[in-house]
Coordinates of C-alpha atoms in Angstrom, one line a residue:
X254 CA 3.8 -48.8 86.8
X255 CA 2.4 -45.5 85.6
X256 CA -1.2 -46.4 84.9
X257 CA -4.4 -44.9 83.4
X258 CA -6.5 -48.0 84.3
X259 CA -8.5 -46.5 87.1
X260 CA -8.2 -47.1 90.9
X261 CA -10.4 -50.2 91.0
X262 CA -8.6 -51.9 88.1
X263 CA -5.2 -51.2 89.6
X264 CA -6.2 -52.5 93.0
X265 CA -7.0 -55.8 91.3
X266 CA -3.8 -55.8 89.3
X267 CA -1.9 -55.3 92.5
X268 CA -3.7 -58.3 94.0
X269 CA -3.1 -60.4 90.9
X270 CA 0.3 -59.5 89.4
X271 CA 3.4 -59.9 91.5
X272 CA 6.6 -57.9 91.1
X273 CA 5.2 -54.4 90.9
X274 CA 6.6 -52.2 93.7
X275 CA 4.5 -49.1 93.0
X276 CA 1.5 -48.2 90.9
X277 CA 0.9 -44.5 90.2
X278 CA -2.8 -44.8 89.1
X279 CA -5.0 -42.4 87.3
X280 CA -8.2 -42.0 85.2
X281 CA -10.8 -42.2 88.0
X282 CA -9.9 -38.9 89.7
X283 CA -9.4 -40.5 93.2
X284 CA -7.3 -38.5 95.7
X285 CA -5.7 -40.9 98.1
X286 CA -4.1 -39.1 101.1
X287 CA -1.5 -41.8 101.5
X288 CA -0.5 -44.7 99.3
X289 CA -2.3 -48.0 100.2
X290 CA -0.5 -51.4 100.2
X291 CA -2.0 -54.4 98.5
X292 CA 0.2 -57.4 99.0
X293 CA 3.7 -56.1 98.0
X294 CA 2.5 -53.2 95.9
X295 CA 1.9 -49.6 96.8
X296 CA -0.8 -47.6 95.0
X297 CA -0.9 -43.8 94.9
X298 CA -3.6 -41.8 93.2
X299 CA -3.2 -38.0 93.1
X300 CA -6.7 -36.8 92.1
X301 CA -7.3 -34.8 89.0
X302 CA -7.3 -31.3 87.4
X303 CA -3.9 -30.4 89.0
X304 CA -5.4 -30.1 92.5
X305 CA -2.5 -32.1 94.1
X306 CA 1.0 -33.3 93.5
X307 CA 1.5 -36.9 94.6
X308 CA 4.8 -37.5 96.3
X309 CA 6.2 -40.9 97.2
X310 CA 9.7 -41.5 98.7
X311 CA 11.2 -45.0 98.3
X312 CA 14.0 -46.6 100.3
X313 CA 15.8 -49.2 98.2
X314 CA 18.5 -51.5 99.5
X315 CA 20.2 -54.2 97.5
X316 CA 17.7 -53.7 94.6
X317 CA 14.7 -54.2 96.8
X318 CA 12.1 -51.7 98.2
X319 CA 12.3 -51.8 102.0
X320 CA 10.4 -48.7 103.0
X321 CA 8.2 -45.9 101.6
X322 CA 6.4 -42.8 102.6
X323 CA 3.8 -40.8 100.6
X324 CA 1.6 -37.8 100.7
X325 CA -0.5 -35.5 98.6
X326 CA 0.7 -31.9 98.3
X327 CA -2.2 -29.4 97.6
X328 CA -1.6 -27.0 94.7
X329 CA -2.9 -23.5 95.4
X330 CA -2.5 -21.8 92.1
X331 CA -3.3 -18.3 93.4
X332 CA -0.4 -18.4 95.9
X333 CA 2.3 -20.0 93.7
X334 CA 4.4 -17.7 91.6
X335 CA 4.1 -18.9 88.0
X336 CA 7.3 -19.9 86.0
X337 CA 8.0 -16.7 84.2
X338 CA 9.1 -18.3 80.9
X339 CA 6.1 -20.6 80.8
X340 CA 3.7 -17.8 81.7
X341 CA 5.1 -15.6 78.9
X342 CA 4.8 -18.5 76.4
X343 CA 1.1 -19.2 77.4
X344 CA 0.3 -15.5 77.2
X345 CA 1.7 -15.3 73.7
X346 CA -0.2 -18.3 72.5
X347 CA -3.5 -17.0 74.0
X348 CA -3.0 -13.3 72.9
X349 CA -4.7 -13.6 69.4
X350 CA -7.8 -15.1 71.0
X351 CA -8.0 -13.2 74.3
X352 CA -10.8 -10.8 73.3
X353 CA -13.0 -13.6 72.0
X354 CA -12.3 -16.0 74.9
X355 CA -13.3 -13.3 77.4
X356 CA -16.5 -12.3 75.5
X357 CA -19.6 -12.7 77.7
X358 CA -22.6 -14.5 76.1
X359 CA -24.9 -14.7 79.2
X360 CA -25.1 -15.3 82.9
X361 CA -25.7 -18.5 84.8
X362 CA -29.2 -18.7 86.3
X363 CA -28.2 -21.7 88.5
X364 CA -25.0 -23.4 89.6
X365 CA -23.5 -24.8 86.4
X366 CA -21.3 -27.8 87.1
X367 CA -20.2 -31.0 85.5
X368 CA -18.9 -33.1 88.4
X369 CA -21.6 -35.6 89.0
X370 CA -21.3 -39.3 88.1
X371 CA -24.6 -39.3 86.3
X372 CA -25.6 -35.8 85.2
X373 CA -24.7 -32.1 85.9
X374 CA -26.4 -28.8 85.1
X375 CA -23.8 -28.0 82.4
X376 CA -24.9 -31.3 80.8
X377 CA -28.5 -30.1 80.9
X378 CA -27.4 -27.0 79.0
X379 CA -25.6 -29.1 76.4
X380 CA -28.4 -31.5 76.0
X381 CA -31.1 -28.8 75.8
X382 CA -29.0 -27.0 73.1
X383 CA -28.5 -30.0 70.9
X384 CA -32.1 -31.2 71.3
X385 CA -33.2 -27.7 70.1
X386 CA -30.7 -27.7 67.3
X387 CA -31.6 -31.1 65.9
X388 CA -35.3 -31.0 66.8
X389 CA -35.3 -34.3 68.7
X390 CA -36.9 -35.8 71.8
X391 CA -33.8 -37.2 73.5
X392 CA -30.1 -36.1 73.8
X393 CA -27.1 -38.1 74.8
X394 CA -23.9 -36.4 76.0
X395 CA -20.6 -38.2 76.9
X396 CA -19.8 -38.8 80.6
X397 CA -17.1 -36.2 81.0
X398 CA -16.4 -34.4 84.2
X399 CA -14.1 -31.6 83.1
X400 CA -14.9 -27.9 82.7
X401 CA -15.3 -24.8 84.8
X402 CA -18.0 -24.6 87.4
X403 CA -20.0 -21.3 87.5
X404 CA -21.9 -19.8 90.4
X405 CA -25.4 -18.5 89.9
X406 CA -25.2 -15.0 88.4
X407 CA -21.7 -15.4 87.2
X408 CA -20.9 -14.4 83.6
X409 CA -20.7 -17.2 81.0
X410 CA -17.8 -16.5 78.6
X411 CA -16.7 -18.1 75.4
X412 CA -13.8 -19.5 77.4
X413 CA -16.2 -21.2 79.8
X414 CA -18.1 -22.8 76.9
X415 CA -14.9 -24.1 75.4
X416 CA -13.8 -25.7 78.7
X417 CA -17.0 -27.8 78.5
X418 CA -16.8 -28.9 74.9
X419 CA -13.2 -28.6 73.4
X420 CA -12.2 -31.9 71.9
X421 CA -11.2 -33.2 68.4
X422 CA -14.5 -35.1 67.6
X423 CA -17.1 -32.3 68.3
X424 CA -19.7 -32.9 65.5
X425 CA -23.3 -33.4 66.6
X426 CA -25.3 -36.3 65.1
X427 CA -29.0 -37.1 64.8
X428 CA -30.2 -40.7 64.7
X429 CA -33.2 -42.9 65.4
X430 CA -33.3 -45.6 68.1
X431 CA -35.9 -47.8 69.4
X432 CA -36.8 -47.7 73.1
X433 CA -35.0 -51.1 73.5
X434 CA -31.9 -49.8 71.8
X435 CA -31.8 -46.8 74.2
X436 CA -32.1 -49.1 77.2
X437 CA -29.4 -51.3 75.8
X438 CA -27.1 -48.3 75.4
X439 CA -27.7 -47.1 79.0
X440 CA -27.2 -50.7 80.3
X441 CA -24.0 -51.2 78.4
X442 CA -22.5 -47.9 79.7
X443 CA -23.7 -48.7 83.2
X444 CA -22.0 -52.1 83.1
X445 CA -18.7 -50.5 82.1
X446 CA -18.9 -48.4 85.3
X447 CA -20.5 -50.8 87.8
X448 CA -19.5 -54.3 86.9
X449 CA -18.4 -56.0 90.1
X450 CA -15.2 -57.3 88.4
X451 CA -12.8 -54.3 88.0
X452 CA -11.3 -56.0 84.9
X453 CA -14.6 -55.4 83.1
X454 CA -14.9 -51.8 84.0
X455 CA -13.8 -49.1 81.6
X456 CA -14.0 -46.1 83.9
X457 CA -15.5 -42.7 83.0
X458 CA -19.0 -41.8 84.0
X459 CA -22.6 -42.5 83.0
X460 CA -23.7 -41.0 79.7
X461 CA -25.6 -37.8 80.3
X462 CA -29.3 -37.8 79.1
X463 CA -31.5 -34.9 78.2
X464 CA -35.3 -35.0 77.6
X465 CA -35.5 -38.3 79.5
X466 CA -35.3 -39.5 83.1
X467 CA -34.8 -43.1 84.4
X468 CA -34.1 -45.1 87.5
X469 CA -30.7 -46.8 88.0
X470 CA -29.7 -49.6 90.4
X471 CA -25.9 -49.8 90.1
X472 CA -25.6 -52.9 92.3
X473 CA -27.8 -55.0 90.0
X474 CA -26.6 -57.1 87.0
X475 CA -26.4 -56.3 83.3
X476 CA -29.8 -55.7 81.8
X477 CA -31.4 -55.1 85.2
X478 CA -30.0 -51.7 86.2
X479 CA -32.1 -49.3 84.1
X480 CA -35.9 -49.1 84.7
X481 CA -38.7 -46.6 84.4
X482 CA -37.3 -44.6 81.6
X483 CA -39.6 -41.7 80.7
X484 CA -39.7 -38.6 78.5
X485 CA -39.9 -35.2 80.1
X486 CA -43.7 -35.3 79.5
X487 CA -44.0 -38.4 81.7
X488 CA -44.6 -40.8 78.8
X489 CA -42.9 -44.2 79.4
X490 CA -40.2 -45.2 76.9
X491 CA -41.8 -47.9 74.7
X492 CA -39.2 -50.6 73.8
X493 CA -40.8 -51.0 70.3
X494 CA -41.3 -47.3 69.5
X495 CA -38.7 -45.3 67.6
X496 CA -37.3 -42.1 69.0
X497 CA -35.3 -39.2 67.5
X498 CA -32.0 -38.9 69.4
X499 CA -29.1 -36.5 69.1
X500 CA -25.6 -36.6 70.6
X501 CA -22.0 -35.7 70.1
X502 CA -18.4 -37.0 70.6
X503 CA -18.7 -40.1 68.5
X504 CA -15.3 -41.7 67.9
X505 CA -16.0 -44.2 65.1
X506 CA -17.4 -41.8 62.4
X507 CA -17.8 -38.2 61.6
X508 CA -21.4 -36.9 61.7
X509 CA -22.6 -34.1 59.4
X510 CA -23.9 -31.9 62.1
X511 CA -22.6 -28.6 63.3
X512 CA -19.8 -28.5 66.0
X513 CA -20.9 -28.6 69.6
X514 CA -19.4 -25.3 70.7
X515 CA -21.1 -23.4 67.9
X516 CA -24.4 -24.9 69.0
X517 CA -23.9 -24.1 72.7
X518 CA -22.9 -20.5 72.0
X519 CA -25.9 -19.9 69.8
X520 CA -28.3 -21.6 72.2
X521 CA -27.1 -19.5 75.2
X522 CA -27.4 -16.3 73.3
X523 CA -30.9 -17.2 72.0
X524 CA -32.3 -18.5 75.2
X525 CA -31.2 -16.0 77.9
X526 CA -33.8 -13.7 79.4
X527 CA -34.0 -9.9 79.3
X528 CA -31.4 -9.8 82.1
X529 CA -29.0 -12.0 80.1
X530 CA -29.6 -14.9 82.4
X531 CA -29.8 -18.5 81.1
X532 CA -32.3 -20.4 83.1
X533 CA -32.5 -24.2 83.0
X534 CA -35.9 -25.5 81.7
X535 CA -35.7 -28.8 83.5
X536 CA -32.9 -30.7 85.3
X537 CA -32.6 -34.3 84.0
X538 CA -31.2 -36.7 86.6
X539 CA -31.7 -40.4 87.1
X540 CA -33.2 -41.7 90.3
X541 CA -30.5 -43.7 92.0
X542 CA -31.7 -46.7 94.1
X543 CA -30.2 -49.4 96.2
X544 CA -27.3 -47.3 97.4
X545 CA -28.3 -45.9 100.8
X546 CA -25.1 -47.4 102.3
X547 CA -22.9 -45.2 100.1
X548 CA -22.4 -41.8 101.6
X549 CA -21.0 -40.5 98.3
X550 CA -24.4 -40.3 96.8
X551 CA -26.4 -39.1 99.8
X552 CA -27.3 -35.8 98.1
X553 CA -28.5 -37.3 94.8
X554 CA -32.3 -36.8 94.3
X555 CA -34.8 -39.6 94.6
X556 CA -32.6 -42.0 96.5
X557 CA -34.6 -44.9 98.0
X558 CA -33.8 -48.0 99.9

């Protein structure tokens, strides 16, 4: 089974469905050093972003799997000689856009990344940009984890901007939500991620938020995970009050706003300082609670028992 269900879902499938010898699972970016066995099924997950090749060798006798071995093979792109034909093809495709893609529009004033489960500093740039563009209090950005990480002081190019935003539904919207609707949206996304039953999980990561902070308790139930939501000025989100909200990457309709990459480009150019450095105004990140037993979130801010 070649799967894009996610590692948790496929573990439950292996425990539930008989007759599957191997599941090559994806979607949740897990890198499993060796395949794990659940009942009579082997699961192998090879990470993401081309960091590894997953290899699994199967010994089959009389139509049955009798033995297996697996490993992850690291891919070091700077020491592997590219395929000449493919490299030439890619160069030819990129050639008309090379000058524009390499154009520098600013410098990173902090580590710009998009690898966290809840928020990243690239997400802060995106949310700040669309909040400014659409003149709103709160921004929502999809829970993606792709794109180039930049070190402090490193140039920001058009190419870098596109790696954060390139998709085929890039228009930016502006809407109004009540405080209750905002909480319901966060709770719904949260349940897709942290529902204790893998078959009710949809993978991905938490929607990114700009202009607002909140507390999240992943181990609690639906409707109880999101608390203490506040605007950047400290004002508590009122369930009955209406707030102006912007976002992008809506699948079900086509908003009338400008495209996300045009907004990000203009924002970086307009908000860098005299040294061409883009400095983050405020980092929005939820306070994660009830997860002290999980070493994977040890570095998240505000963690309490």
